[in-house]
Structure formats: C-alpha cells, structure tokens
PDB file of C-alpha atoms and ligand atoms in Angstrom:
ATOM      1  CA  MET X   1       0.000   0.000   0.000  1.00 51.00           C
ATOM      2  CA  ASN X   2       1.054   3.547  -0.783  1.00 66.00           C
ATOM      3  CA  TYR X   3       1.362   5.640   2.393  1.00 73.00           C
ATOM      4  CA  PRO X   4       0.970   9.414   2.338  1.00 79.00           C
ATOM      5  CA  GLU X   5       3.822  11.666   3.311  1.00 90.00           C
ATOM      6  CA  LEU X   6       2.658  14.395   5.651  1.00 96.00           C
ATOM      7  CA  HIS X   7       4.890  17.411   6.297  1.00 97.00           C
ATOM      8  CA  ILE X   8       3.995  20.185   8.689  1.00 98.00           C
ATOM      9  CA  ASN X   9       5.905  23.451   8.642  1.00 98.00           C
ATOM     10  CA  GLU X  10       5.925  23.935  12.402  1.00 97.00           C
ATOM     11  CA  GLU X  11       6.769  27.627  12.147  1.00 98.00           C
ATOM     12  CA  LYS X  12       3.673  28.266  10.072  1.00 98.00           C
ATOM     13  CA  CYS X  13       1.279  25.861  11.843  1.00 98.00           C
ATOM     14  CA  VAL X  14      -1.124  27.753  14.152  1.00 98.00           C
ATOM     15  CA  LYS X  15      -2.393  24.486  15.714  1.00 98.00           C
ATOM     16  CA  CYS X  16      -6.000  25.372  14.893  1.00 98.00           C
ATOM     17  CA  GLY X  17      -6.974  21.741  14.203  1.00 98.00           C
ATOM     18  CA  LEU X  18      -8.985  22.630  11.061  1.00 98.00           C
ATOM     19  CA  CYS X  19      -7.156  19.947   9.051  1.00 98.00           C
ATOM     20  CA  VAL X  20      -7.999  17.322  11.674  1.00 98.00           C
ATOM     21  CA  ASN X  21     -11.678  18.288  11.854  1.00 98.00           C
ATOM     22  CA  ASP X  22     -12.131  18.376   8.079  1.00 98.00           C
ATOM     23  CA  CYS X  23     -10.592  14.937   7.394  1.00 97.00           C
ATOM     24  CA  ILE X  24     -13.428  12.733   6.140  1.00 96.00           C
ATOM     25  CA  VAL X  25     -11.746   9.484   7.158  1.00 96.00           C
ATOM     26  CA  HIS X  26     -10.516  10.836  10.528  1.00 96.00           C
ATOM     27  CA  CYS X  27      -6.936   9.751   9.913  1.00 96.00           C
ATOM     28  CA  LEU X  28      -5.379  12.893  11.412  1.00 97.00           C
ATOM     29  CA  GLU X  29      -5.032  13.995  15.041  1.00 97.00           C
ATOM     30  CA  GLN X  30      -3.270  16.767  16.904  1.00 98.00           C
ATOM     31  CA  ASN X  31      -0.250  15.626  18.877  1.00 97.00           C
ATOM     32  CA  GLU X  32      -1.262  15.610  22.531  1.00 97.00           C
ATOM     33  CA  GLU X  33       1.674  17.755  23.634  1.00 97.00           C
ATOM     34  CA  THR X  34       2.633  19.922  20.668  1.00 97.00           C
ATOM     35  CA  LYS X  35      -0.848  20.134  19.025  1.00 98.00           C
ATOM     36  CA  ILE X  36       0.877  19.728  15.654  1.00 98.00           C
ATOM     37  CA  PRO X  37      -1.216  17.542  13.294  1.00 98.00           C
ATOM     38  CA  GLN X  38      -0.001  14.016  12.620  1.00 97.00           C
ATOM     39  CA  PHE X  39      -1.376  10.732  11.328  1.00 96.00           C
ATOM     40  CA  LYS X  40      -3.204   8.578  13.834  1.00 95.00           C
ATOM     41  CA  LYS X  41      -1.284   5.370  14.372  1.00 93.00           C
ATOM     42  CA  TYR X  42      -2.086   2.777  11.675  1.00 89.00           C
ATOM     43  CA  LYS X  43      -4.605   5.125   9.993  1.00 90.00           C
ATOM     44  CA  GLU X  44      -2.289   6.398   7.215  1.00 88.00           C
ATOM     45  CA  GLY X  45      -3.624   3.792   4.804  1.00 91.00           C
ATOM     46  CA  THR X  46      -7.160   5.125   5.038  1.00 93.00           C
ATOM     47  CA  CYS X  47      -6.265   8.516   3.523  1.00 94.00           C
ATOM     48  CA  ILE X  48      -8.283   8.996   0.311  1.00 94.00           C
ATOM     49  CA  LYS X  49      -5.961  11.706  -1.077  1.00 94.00           C
ATOM     50  CA  CYS X  50      -8.701  14.349  -1.093  1.00 96.00           C
ATOM     51  CA  GLN X  51      -6.197  16.986   0.115  1.00 97.00           C
ATOM     52  CA  HIS X  52      -8.834  18.773   2.200  1.00 98.00           C
ATOM     53  CA  CYS X  53      -6.150  19.153   4.896  1.00 98.00           C
ATOM     54  CA  LEU X  54      -3.876  20.982   2.463  1.00 98.00           C
ATOM     55  CA  ALA X  55      -6.749  23.114   1.138  1.00 98.00           C
ATOM     56  CA  ILE X  56      -8.158  24.178   4.518  1.00 98.00           C
ATOM     57  CA  CYS X  57      -4.921  25.113   6.295  1.00 98.00           C
ATOM     58  CA  PRO X  58      -5.147  28.911   6.769  1.00 98.00           C
ATOM     59  CA  THR X  59      -1.387  29.414   6.858  1.00 98.00           C
ATOM     60  CA  GLY X  60      -0.249  26.958   4.169  1.00 98.00           C
ATOM     61  CA  ALA X  61       1.682  24.877   6.698  1.00 98.00           C
ATOM     62  CA  LEU X  62       0.638  21.416   5.525  1.00 98.00           C
ATOM     63  CA  SER X  63       1.985  19.377   2.591  1.00 98.00           C
ATOM     64  CA  ILE X  64       0.757  15.884   1.755  1.00 97.00           C
ATOM     65  CA  TRP X  65       1.414  13.334  -0.969  1.00 95.00           C
ATOM     66  CA  GLY X  66       4.219  15.581  -2.239  1.00 95.00           C
ATOM     67  CA  LYS X  67       1.750  18.442  -2.830  1.00 97.00           C
ATOM     68  CA  ASN X  68       2.850  21.772  -1.400  1.00 97.00           C
ATOM     69  CA  PRO X  69       0.422  24.610  -0.614  1.00 98.00           C
ATOM     70  CA  GLU X  70       2.545  27.082  -2.644  1.00 97.00           C
ATOM     71  CA  ASN X  71       1.508  25.213  -5.779  1.00 98.00           C
ATOM     72  CA  SER X  72      -2.231  25.562  -5.089  1.00 98.00           C
ATOM     73  CA  GLU X  73      -4.223  28.388  -6.665  1.00 96.00           C
ATOM     74  CA  GLN X  74      -5.990  31.237  -4.905  1.00 94.00           C
ATOM     75  CA  ILE X  75      -9.735  30.833  -4.430  1.00 95.00           C
ATOM     76  CA  ASN X  76     -11.616  33.677  -6.147  1.00 94.00           C
ATOM     77  CA  GLN X  77     -15.237  34.581  -5.644  1.00 93.00           C
ATOM     78  CA  ILE X  78     -16.952  34.278  -9.032  1.00 93.00           C
ATOM     79  CA  ASN X  79     -19.946  36.165 -10.323  1.00 96.00           C
ATOM     80  CA  SER X  80     -22.926  33.853  -9.826  1.00 97.00           C
ATOM     81  CA  ASP X  81     -25.114  35.695 -12.367  1.00 98.00           C
ATOM     82  CA  GLU X  82     -22.502  35.097 -15.052  1.00 97.00           C
ATOM     83  CA  LEU X  83     -22.246  31.435 -14.105  1.00 97.00           C
ATOM     84  CA  LEU X  84     -26.026  31.063 -14.256  1.00 97.00           C
ATOM     85  CA  ASN X  85     -26.101  32.772 -17.649  1.00 97.00           C
ATOM     86  CA  LEU X  86     -23.441  30.327 -18.861  1.00 97.00           C
ATOM     87  CA  ILE X  87     -25.595  27.425 -17.668  1.00 97.00           C
ATOM     88  CA  LYS X  88     -28.690  28.891 -19.328  1.00 98.00           C
ATOM     89  CA  SER X  89     -26.985  29.689 -22.610  1.00 97.00           C
ATOM     90  CA  ARG X  90     -25.308  26.303 -23.110  1.00 97.00           C
ATOM     91  CA  ARG X  91     -26.791  24.525 -26.113  1.00 98.00           C
ATOM     92  CA  SER X  92     -26.157  21.156 -27.715  1.00 98.00           C
ATOM     93  CA  ILE X  93     -24.131  22.016 -30.799  1.00 98.00           C
ATOM     94  CA  ARG X  94     -24.787  19.990 -33.931  1.00 98.00           C
ATOM     95  CA  ALA X  95     -23.050  22.248 -36.470  1.00 98.00           C
ATOM     96  CA  TYR X  96     -19.274  22.579 -36.242  1.00 98.00           C
ATOM     97  CA  LYS X  97     -16.516  24.400 -38.087  1.00 98.00           C
ATOM     98  CA  PRO X  98     -14.374  21.759 -39.760  1.00 96.00           C
ATOM     99  CA  GLU X  99     -11.031  22.858 -38.302  1.00 97.00           C
ATOM    100  CA  ASN X 100      -9.289  21.463 -35.238  1.00 98.00           C
ATOM    101  CA  LEU X 101      -9.482  23.389 -32.018  1.00 98.00           C
ATOM    102  CA  ASP X 102      -6.296  25.293 -31.124  1.00 98.00           C
ATOM    103  CA  LYS X 103      -3.813  23.538 -28.831  1.00 98.00           C
ATOM    104  CA  ASP X 104      -4.260  26.044 -26.006  1.00 98.00           C
ATOM    105  CA  ARG X 105      -7.986  25.395 -25.566  1.00 98.00           C
ATOM    106  CA  LEU X 106      -7.513  21.646 -26.040  1.00 98.00           C
ATOM    107  CA  SER X 107      -4.944  21.539 -23.292  1.00 98.00           C
ATOM    108  CA  LYS X 108      -7.050  23.728 -20.960  1.00 98.00           C
ATOM    109  CA  LEU X 109     -10.006  21.382 -21.443  1.00 98.00           C
ATOM    110  CA  LYS X 110      -7.891  18.319 -20.674  1.00 98.00           C
ATOM    111  CA  ASP X 111      -6.274  19.891 -17.653  1.00 98.00           C
ATOM    112  CA  MET X 112      -9.613  20.904 -16.107  1.00 98.00           C
ATOM    113  CA  LEU X 113     -10.876  17.319 -16.007  1.00 98.00           C
ATOM    114  CA  LYS X 114      -8.849  16.346 -12.959  1.00 97.00           C
ATOM    115  CA  TRP X 115     -10.973  18.705 -10.835  1.00 97.00           C
ATOM    116  CA  ALA X 116     -14.171  16.748 -11.448  1.00 97.00           C
ATOM    117  CA  PRO X 117     -15.174  14.975  -8.235  1.00 97.00           C
ATOM    118  CA  THR X 118     -15.333  11.176  -8.115  1.00 97.00           C
ATOM    119  CA  GLY X 119     -17.056   8.968  -5.538  1.00 96.00           C
ATOM    120  CA  VAL X 120     -14.693   8.110  -2.627  1.00 95.00           C
ATOM    121  CA  ASN X 121     -12.132  10.241  -4.509  1.00 95.00           C
ATOM    122  CA  PHE X 122     -11.406   7.140  -6.614  1.00 94.00           C
ATOM    123  CA  HIS X 123     -10.004   9.332  -9.404  1.00 94.00           C
ATOM    124  CA  LYS X 124      -9.271   6.660 -11.952  1.00 95.00           C
ATOM    125  CA  LEU X 125     -11.281   7.771 -14.950  1.00 98.00           C
ATOM    126  CA  HIS X 126      -9.734   7.358 -18.388  1.00 98.00           C
ATOM    127  CA  PHE X 127     -10.348   9.945 -21.104  1.00 98.00           C
ATOM    128  CA  SER X 128      -9.764   9.075 -24.753  1.00 98.00           C
ATOM    129  CA  PHE X 129      -9.339  12.339 -26.631  1.00 98.00           C
ATOM    130  CA  ILE X 130      -9.792  12.590 -30.358  1.00 98.00           C
ATOM    131  CA  ASP X 131      -7.502  15.603 -30.783  1.00 97.00           C
ATOM    132  CA  ASP X 132      -7.370  15.515 -34.547  1.00 98.00           C
ATOM    133  CA  LYS X 133     -10.402  15.655 -36.810  1.00 98.00           C
ATOM    134  CA  GLU X 134      -8.765  13.148 -39.176  1.00 98.00           C
ATOM    135  CA  VAL X 135      -9.042  10.509 -36.464  1.00 98.00           C
ATOM    136  CA  LEU X 136     -12.749  11.178 -35.972  1.00 97.00           C
ATOM    137  CA  ASP X 137     -13.183  11.154 -39.778  1.00 97.00           C
ATOM    138  CA  ASP X 138     -11.503   7.742 -39.786  1.00 97.00           C
ATOM    139  CA  ILE X 139     -13.940   6.495 -37.121  1.00 96.00           C
ATOM    140  CA  ARG X 140     -16.907   7.940 -39.071  1.00 96.00           C
ATOM    141  CA  THR X 141     -15.821   6.269 -42.295  1.00 95.00           C
ATOM    142  CA  ASN X 142     -15.333   2.963 -40.548  1.00 95.00           C
ATOM    143  CA  VAL X 143     -18.425   2.981 -38.351  1.00 95.00           C
ATOM    144  CA  THR X 144     -21.112   4.340 -40.678  1.00 95.00           C
ATOM    145  CA  PRO X 145     -21.296   1.420 -43.177  1.00 95.00           C
ATOM    146  CA  ARG X 146     -21.059  -1.114 -40.353  1.00 94.00           C
ATOM    147  CA  LEU X 147     -23.831   0.632 -38.490  1.00 93.00           C
ATOM    148  CA  ILE X 148     -26.098   0.687 -41.537  1.00 93.00           C
ATOM    149  CA  LYS X 149     -25.568  -3.065 -41.869  1.00 93.00           C
ATOM    150  CA  PHE X 150     -26.259  -3.579 -38.158  1.00 92.00           C
ATOM    151  CA  LEU X 151     -29.469  -1.534 -38.402  1.00 90.00           C
ATOM    152  CA  ASP X 152     -30.633  -3.715 -41.317  1.00 89.00           C
ATOM    153  CA  ASN X 153     -31.224  -6.503 -38.831  1.00 86.00           C
ATOM    154  CA  THR X 154     -34.951  -6.987 -38.116  1.00 83.00           C
ATOM    155  CA  VAL X 155     -34.331  -7.796 -34.441  1.00 85.00           C
ATOM    156  CA  VAL X 156     -32.529  -4.479 -34.068  1.00 81.00           C
ATOM    157  CA  GLN X 157     -35.307  -2.698 -35.917  1.00 80.00           C
ATOM    158  CA  THR X 158     -38.005  -4.093 -33.656  1.00 82.00           C
ATOM    159  CA  THR X 159     -36.151  -3.790 -30.333  1.00 85.00           C
ATOM    160  CA  MET X 160     -34.151  -0.558 -30.743  1.00 81.00           C
ATOM    161  CA  GLY X 161     -36.761   1.750 -32.226  1.00 75.00           C
ATOM    162  CA  HIS X 162     -35.050   5.136 -31.684  1.00 81.00           C
ATOM    163  CA  PHE X 163     -31.671   3.834 -32.796  1.00 82.00           C
ATOM    164  CA  ALA X 164     -33.115   2.032 -35.843  1.00 85.00           C
ATOM    165  CA  GLU X 165     -34.505   5.332 -37.127  1.00 89.00           C
ATOM    166  CA  LEU X 166     -30.930   6.411 -37.846  1.00 91.00           C
ATOM    167  CA  LYS X 167     -30.594   4.047 -40.794  1.00 92.00           C
ATOM    168  CA  LYS X 168     -32.207   6.278 -43.439  1.00 93.00           C
ATOM    169  CA  PRO X 169     -30.340   9.484 -42.588  1.00 96.00           C
ATOM    170  CA  LEU X 170     -27.067   7.531 -42.370  1.00 95.00           C
ATOM    171  CA  GLU X 171     -27.725   6.057 -45.825  1.00 95.00           C
ATOM    172  CA  ASN X 172     -28.385   9.591 -47.066  1.00 96.00           C
ATOM    173  CA  GLY X 173     -24.951  10.650 -45.852  1.00 95.00           C
ATOM    174  CA  GLN X 174     -26.132  12.599 -42.781  1.00 96.00           C
ATOM    175  CA  ASP X 175     -23.717  12.332 -39.879  1.00 96.00           C
ATOM    176  CA  VAL X 176     -26.403  11.790 -37.239  1.00 95.00           C
ATOM    177  CA  ILE X 177     -23.970  10.000 -34.910  1.00 95.00           C
ATOM    178  CA  PHE X 178     -20.911  12.285 -34.784  1.00 96.00           C
ATOM    179  CA  ARG X 179     -22.681  15.481 -35.886  1.00 96.00           C
ATOM    180  CA  GLY X 180     -19.795  16.636 -38.078  1.00 97.00           C
ATOM    181  CA  ALA X 181     -17.711  17.417 -34.985  1.00 98.00           C
ATOM    182  CA  PRO X 182     -13.909  17.475 -35.259  1.00 98.00           C
ATOM    183  CA  HIS X 183     -13.306  16.184 -31.721  1.00 98.00           C
ATOM    184  CA  MET X 184     -14.650  13.672 -29.252  1.00 98.00           C
ATOM    185  CA  VAL X 185     -13.851  12.769 -25.666  1.00 98.00           C
ATOM    186  CA  VAL X 186     -14.818   9.328 -24.418  1.00 98.00           C
ATOM    187  CA  VAL X 187     -14.776   8.542 -20.693  1.00 98.00           C
ATOM    188  CA  SER X 188     -14.245   5.064 -19.342  1.00 97.00           C
ATOM    189  CA  THR X 189     -14.100   3.784 -15.782  1.00 96.00           C
ATOM    190  CA  PRO X 190     -12.702   0.711 -14.063  1.00 95.00           C
ATOM    191  CA  THR X 191     -15.619  -1.652 -13.570  1.00 90.00           C
ATOM    192  CA  ASN X 192     -14.836  -1.757  -9.826  1.00 91.00           C
ATOM    193  CA  ALA X 193     -14.971   2.027  -9.348  1.00 94.00           C
ATOM    194  CA  PRO X 194     -17.319   2.771  -6.421  1.00 94.00           C
ATOM    195  CA  CYS X 195     -19.387   5.254  -8.459  1.00 95.00           C
ATOM    196  CA  HIS X 196     -18.698   4.068 -12.001  1.00 94.00           C
ATOM    197  CA  ASN X 197     -22.162   5.053 -13.238  1.00 94.00           C
ATOM    198  CA  ILE X 198     -21.988   8.651 -12.147  1.00 97.00           C
ATOM    199  CA  ASP X 199     -18.308   9.765 -12.109  1.00 97.00           C
ATOM    200  CA  PRO X 200     -17.987   9.970 -15.924  1.00 97.00           C
ATOM    201  CA  ILE X 201     -21.216  11.951 -16.229  1.00 98.00           C
ATOM    202  CA  ILE X 202     -20.022  14.489 -13.672  1.00 98.00           C
ATOM    203  CA  ALA X 203     -16.711  14.860 -15.523  1.00 98.00           C
ATOM    204  CA  LEU X 204     -18.454  15.442 -18.845  1.00 98.00           C
ATOM    205  CA  SER X 205     -20.864  17.925 -17.278  1.00 98.00           C
ATOM    206  CA  TYR X 206     -17.905  19.948 -15.969  1.00 98.00           C
ATOM    207  CA  PHE X 207     -16.224  19.608 -19.359  1.00 98.00           C
ATOM    208  CA  GLU X 208     -19.323  20.851 -21.178  1.00 98.00           C
ATOM    209  CA  LEU X 209     -19.698  24.003 -19.122  1.00 98.00           C
ATOM    210  CA  TYR X 210     -16.005  24.869 -19.146  1.00 98.00           C
ATOM    211  CA  ALA X 211     -15.959  24.291 -22.925  1.00 98.00           C
ATOM    212  CA  GLN X 212     -18.867  26.711 -23.254  1.00 97.00           C
ATOM    213  CA  SER X 213     -16.902  29.351 -21.327  1.00 97.00           C
ATOM    214  CA  LEU X 214     -14.034  28.935 -23.824  1.00 98.00           C
ATOM    215  CA  GLY X 215     -16.357  29.353 -26.823  1.00 98.00           C
ATOM    216  CA  VAL X 216     -16.204  25.628 -27.577  1.00 98.00           C
ATOM    217  CA  GLY X 217     -19.420  23.805 -28.508  1.00 98.00           C
ATOM    218  CA  THR X 218     -20.321  20.330 -27.229  1.00 98.00           C
ATOM    219  CA  VAL X 219     -23.010  17.695 -27.555  1.00 98.00           C
ATOM    220  CA  TRP X 220     -23.562  14.550 -25.507  1.00 98.00           C
ATOM    221  CA  CYS X 221     -23.249  11.639 -27.863  1.00 96.00           C
ATOM    222  CA  GLY X 222     -25.561   8.866 -26.725  1.00 91.00           C
ATOM    223  CA  PHE X 223     -25.337   7.171 -30.099  1.00 89.00           C
ATOM    224  CA  ALA X 224     -21.536   6.983 -30.019  1.00 88.00           C
ATOM    225  CA  ASP X 225     -21.945   5.307 -26.665  1.00 83.00           C
ATOM    226  CA  LEU X 226     -24.087   2.642 -28.344  1.00 86.00           C
ATOM    227  CA  CYS X 227     -21.506   2.239 -31.123  1.00 92.00           C
ATOM    228  CA  PHE X 228     -18.823   1.434 -28.547  1.00 93.00           C
ATOM    229  CA  ARG X 229     -21.042  -1.290 -27.154  1.00 90.00           C
ATOM    230  CA  ILE X 230     -21.912  -2.737 -30.558  1.00 91.00           C
ATOM    231  CA  PHE X 231     -18.369  -2.596 -31.980  1.00 94.00           C
ATOM    232  CA  PRO X 232     -15.887  -3.417 -29.185  1.00 93.00           C
ATOM    233  CA  ASP X 233     -12.930  -3.001 -31.581  1.00 95.00           C
ATOM    234  CA  LEU X 234     -13.657   0.737 -31.380  1.00 96.00           C
ATOM    235  CA  CYS X 235     -12.763   0.612 -27.679  1.00 96.00           C
ATOM    236  CA  SER X 236      -9.306  -0.776 -28.453  1.00 95.00           C
ATOM    237  CA  TYR X 237      -8.890   1.804 -31.233  1.00 96.00           C
ATOM    238  CA  ILE X 238      -9.412   4.687 -28.804  1.00 97.00           C
ATOM    239  CA  GLY X 239      -7.171   3.087 -26.157  1.00 97.00           C
ATOM    240  CA  VAL X 240      -9.647   2.096 -23.444  1.00 97.00           C
ATOM    241  CA  PRO X 241      -7.426   0.371 -20.834  1.00 96.00           C
ATOM    242  CA  ASP X 242      -7.960  -3.265 -19.826  1.00 95.00           C
ATOM    243  CA  GLY X 243     -10.483  -3.591 -17.007  1.00 94.00           C
ATOM    244  CA  TYR X 244     -12.154  -0.310 -18.032  1.00 96.00           C
ATOM    245  CA  LYS X 245     -15.601   0.084 -19.556  1.00 95.00           C
ATOM    246  CA  VAL X 246     -16.663   2.917 -21.863  1.00 96.00           C
ATOM    247  CA  SER X 247     -19.183   5.090 -20.102  1.00 96.00           C
ATOM    248  CA  TYR X 248     -20.091   8.050 -22.264  1.00 96.00           C
ATOM    249  CA  ALA X 249     -18.912  10.250 -25.105  1.00 97.00           C
ATOM    250  CA  MET X 250     -19.075  13.955 -25.874  1.00 98.00           C
ATOM    251  CA  LEU X 251     -18.456  15.634 -29.219  1.00 98.00           C
ATOM    252  CA  PHE X 252     -16.901  19.075 -29.351  1.00 98.00           C
ATOM    253  CA  GLY X 253     -15.363  21.730 -31.565  1.00 98.00           C
ATOM    254  CA  LEU X 254     -15.836  25.307 -32.713  1.00 98.00           C
ATOM    255  CA  PRO X 255     -19.555  25.964 -33.186  1.00 98.00           C
ATOM    256  CA  ASN X 256     -20.798  26.905 -36.623  1.00 98.00           C
ATOM    257  CA  VAL X 257     -24.041  28.206 -35.194  1.00 98.00           C
ATOM    258  CA  LYS X 258     -24.786  31.104 -32.859  1.00 97.00           C
ATOM    259  CA  TYR X 259     -27.721  31.299 -30.458  1.00 98.00           C
ATOM    260  CA  SER X 260     -29.036  34.776 -29.755  1.00 97.00           C
ATOM    261  CA  ARG X 261     -30.922  34.046 -26.556  1.00 97.00           C
ATOM    262  CA  THR X 262     -31.553  31.382 -23.933  1.00 97.00           C
ATOM    263  CA  THR X 263     -34.320  28.800 -24.209  1.00 97.00           C
ATOM    264  CA  GLN X 264     -37.265  28.779 -21.759  1.00 98.00           C
ATOM    265  CA  PRO X 265     -37.442  25.234 -20.393  1.00 97.00           C
ATOM    266  CA  GLU X 266     -40.465  23.909 -18.521  1.00 97.00           C
ATOM    267  CA  ASP X 267     -40.014  23.622 -14.765  1.00 97.00           C
ATOM    268  CA  PHE X 268     -38.923  20.292 -13.348  1.00 96.00           C
ATOM    269  CA  GLU X 269     -41.129  19.001 -10.590  1.00 97.00           C
ATOM    270  CA  ILE X 270     -39.679  20.275  -7.338  1.00 96.00           C
ATOM    271  CA  THR X 271     -41.224  19.607  -3.950  1.00 96.00           C
ATOM    272  CA  SER X 272     -40.150  20.909  -0.591  1.00 96.00           C
ATOM    273  CA  VAL X 273     -40.008  18.003   1.815  1.00 93.00           C
ATOM    274  CA  PRO X 274     -42.103  18.662   4.936  1.00 91.00           C
ATOM    275  CA  LEU X 275     -40.801  17.878   8.409  1.00 90.00           C
ATOM    276  CA  GLY X 276     -42.038  14.783  10.224  1.00 87.00           C
ATOM    277  CA  GLY X 277     -43.079  12.459   7.378  1.00 82.00           C
ATOM    278  CA  LEU X 278     -40.648   9.748   8.456  1.00 81.00           C
ATOM    279  CA  ARG X 279     -42.321   9.350  11.859  1.00 74.00           C
ATOM    280  CA  LYS X 280     -45.284   7.730  10.126  1.00 67.00           C
ATOM    281  CA  SER X 281     -43.169   5.006   8.494  1.00 66.00           C
ATOM    282  CA  ASN X 282     -42.854   1.493   9.888  1.00 73.00           C
ATOM    283  CA  LEU X 283     -40.135  -1.042   9.275  1.00 76.00           C
ATOM    284  CA  PHE X 284     -42.510  -3.816   8.224  1.00 78.00           C
ATOM    285  CA  GLY X 285     -44.097  -1.553   5.597  1.00 79.00           C
ATOM    286  CA  ASN X 286     -40.640  -0.537   4.327  1.00 80.00           C
ATOM    287  CA  VAL X 287     -39.531  -4.150   3.945  1.00 85.00           C
ATOM    288  CA  LYS X 288     -42.789  -5.075   2.191  1.00 82.00           C
ATOM    289  CA  GLN X 289     -42.402  -2.181  -0.260  1.00 81.00           C
ATOM    290  CA  PHE X 290     -38.733  -3.011  -0.876  1.00 81.00           C
ATOM    291  CA  VAL X 291     -39.529  -6.662  -1.661  1.00 85.00           C
ATOM    292  CA  LYS X 292     -42.419  -5.589  -3.922  1.00 82.00           C
ATOM    293  CA  ASN X 293     -40.187  -3.215  -5.883  1.00 82.00           C
ATOM    294  CA  PHE X 294     -37.434  -5.816  -6.027  1.00 75.00           C
ATOM    295  CA  ILE X 295     -39.732  -8.498  -7.489  1.00 74.00           C
ATOM    296  CA  ARG X 296     -41.168  -6.065 -10.012  1.00 67.00           C
TER     297      ARG X 296
HETATM  298  C1  FMN L   1     -27.374  11.841 -21.872  1.00 50.68           C
HETATM  299  C2  FMN L   1     -27.594  12.627 -23.133  1.00 50.68           C
HETATM  300  C3  FMN L   1     -27.433  12.015 -24.371  1.00 50.68           C
HETATM  301  C4  FMN L   1     -27.602  12.728 -25.544  1.00 50.68           C
HETATM  302  N1  FMN L   1     -27.356  12.142 -26.758  1.00 50.68           N
HETATM  303  C5  FMN L   1     -27.442  12.891 -27.888  1.00 50.68           C
HETATM  304  C6  FMN L   1     -27.090  12.317 -29.158  1.00 50.68           C
HETATM  305  O1  FMN L   1     -26.714  11.154 -29.267  1.00 50.68           O
HETATM  306  N2  FMN L   1     -27.177  13.112 -30.255  1.00 50.68           N
HETATM  307  C7  FMN L   1     -27.588  14.424 -30.183  1.00 50.68           C
HETATM  308  O2  FMN L   1     -27.644  15.095 -31.206  1.00 50.68           O
HETATM  309  N3  FMN L   1     -27.941  14.986 -28.974  1.00 50.68           N
HETATM  310  C8  FMN L   1     -27.857  14.256 -27.850  1.00 50.68           C
HETATM  311  N4  FMN L   1     -28.163  14.829 -26.622  1.00 50.68           N
HETATM  312  C9  FMN L   1     -28.589  16.230 -26.561  1.00 50.68           C
HETATM  313  C10 FMN L   1     -30.069  16.397 -26.218  1.00 50.68           C
HETATM  314  O3  FMN L   1     -30.820  15.953 -27.295  1.00 50.68           O
HETATM  315  C11 FMN L   1     -30.264  17.883 -25.913  1.00 50.68           C
HETATM  316  O4  FMN L   1     -29.772  18.117 -24.615  1.00 50.68           O
HETATM  317  C12 FMN L   1     -31.710  18.334 -26.023  1.00 50.68           C
HETATM  318  O5  FMN L   1     -32.102  18.282 -27.363  1.00 50.68           O
HETATM  319  C13 FMN L   1     -31.896  19.772 -25.520  1.00 50.68           C
HETATM  320  O6  FMN L   1     -31.069  20.687 -26.192  1.00 50.68           O
HETATM  321  P1  FMN L   1     -30.006  21.576 -25.426  1.00 50.68           P
HETATM  322  O7  FMN L   1     -28.949  20.639 -24.882  1.00 50.68           O
HETATM  323  O8  FMN L   1     -29.458  22.521 -26.446  1.00 50.68           O
HETATM  324  O9  FMN L   1     -30.715  22.279 -24.321  1.00 50.68           O
HETATM  325  C14 FMN L   1     -27.992  14.104 -25.464  1.00 50.68           C
HETATM  326  C15 FMN L   1     -28.174  14.706 -24.218  1.00 50.68           C
HETATM  327  C16 FMN L   1     -27.943  13.999 -23.066  1.00 50.68           C
HETATM  328  C17 FMN L   1     -28.080  14.717 -21.737  1.00 50.68           C
END
C-alpha cells in the first residue's frame, strides 16, 4: 500500500486543528503535547488523497502526498449571475466548423478534467481524446457502413426503435452520430470504481460548461456510446485500458451556429419536503415495499 507523506511546517502551523476536523476518514489527530497535526497510528492507509487538509490550512503549513500549498491556486469569488447565464446559454451544438481546435484550448479542457469529483475520490477515470479531426473522420468512415448493416437486422429494428430510425439518414450521408464534430472525448471507468455510473457523467458535465466558457461547442453523444457497445474493436482503437468500460462520449469543436438568446425550459417538478413524514413510516411496511419493488 502507498502511504501518504505528511509534512507540517511547524513555524507556520497555528495548531488550529482545522485539518484534523475536516478529514473525512478521521486519519489525522493533533499531537497531545505539541498540538501539531499528525497521522493517527495505523490510519495512514485510510487517507483517500482528497487533500482537504492541504486546502483548509489557513497558513499553508501542511503538505501531503508531495503536494505543497505554494503550488495551489488562490480561491476567487466568481460572479454567480454570469455562471447562471453560462448554464442557461449552453446549447447542444450539432453544427461545427471543420477545423481542429487550437492547442491552447484543447490543453485547458484536458487539464480541467482532474478537478471533477469522483465517488470516494477514486479518481481513476480514463479519457480518450480525439484531438485531430482526421481521427474522428476515420472512425466515421469505418463505423457508418457497419452501423447501416447492423441496423438492417430486423431484431434491431423491432427492439431498438429510436436507434433504428438512424438508418435512413445515415444512408443519405447525414452524420447523425458524430454530428460533423472534429473532436470527441470518451470517458471510461474501471468496472470496480465505487461510483462508475456517475463519475464519468459528472466529468463530462464539468467539461461541457467549461468548454462553453471557452467558446467551444459540445453535444452529448448517446449514439456513439451505443456504437462502442456494438463494436468493441472501437474501444481498443481509442485506447480504453484493460479492465475499463466505456461510459459516455461527448463531441466538441468550434460551433458553426450562434444562439441569440436562452431557451425557456419547462419547470422540473420540485417539492419541498415537509418535516415529520418519516415518523409515520414502519419497518414492516418498508420491507414489504422493498420486496415488492425488487420483485417487479
Ligand atoms: C445523456 C444525453 C445524451 C444525448 N445524446 C445525444 C445524441 O446522441 N445526439 C444528439 O444530437 N444529442 C444528444 N443529446 C442532446 C439532447 O438531445 C439535448 O440536450 C436536447 O435536445 C436539448 O437541447 P439543449 O442541450 O441545447 O438544451 C444528449 C443529451 C444527453 C443529456
């Protein structure tokens, strides 16, 4: 097992105990005499590398896992109205300029991904980046005829209604899968990741909004996701590591369309939960309901 290295700059440490209190796995304690933080005996191995201790220290006295506070960034207060406007003005882009994105924006987008949270701080997502439009063109050229053949199958036509409808436009040369985008990012996760269903979606949601702020258009690509499941050789082509499973894909590039205003979506159903409802529940009823749902 990999043990964390913890270094405390004793001149800077104000012995406030914030690092100890904020540790989710309670592996830190203040030394009884000096009050300097240290690992609890035999608890080093439980550290999940979240670095909350490094982030919370008011004086920058704590380094862990070789990460020094001097290399962290300042925390700025952002304008919430601007963030909300960014969220409201994001659109799925299905018309792209043909050229590759510049290297600067590509590298910013890749670098941002490591800040997406993962369950239990597992942090082992794999991102396959199609950096060059020629690679995505190659995938398009390879996949489209195979997909048309696959969609010819009557079982597919009867069981995968929505997907089967793609056959005609694909035959007519419409790129209804990859939307003419120059780039794609595909996220995969180890099958044993604690939150393998949700981590990739969070990462792509962060990616999408940050891309929008850089003037880069994106669209979730549910159909590409299906293609990876139908044609496993595609997974090897994009370098999905052994033991990893493709989760989702997102297309991106410079938009060739400009939206002048936000949309006006219908409200989701939101209810405020009243106090006291749980007091009426009984364990027998809960078990009965659980079994009923399970059988169904
Ligand atoms: C999980 C998910 C999968 C999607 N898959 C596709 C897709 O395969 N192709 C596509 O053109 N749009 C896809 N979309 C985009 C939705 O169709 C889009 O969000 C919806 O039309 C509303 O448009 P907006 O995103 O501009 O608000 C997907 C969206 C999500 C969230």
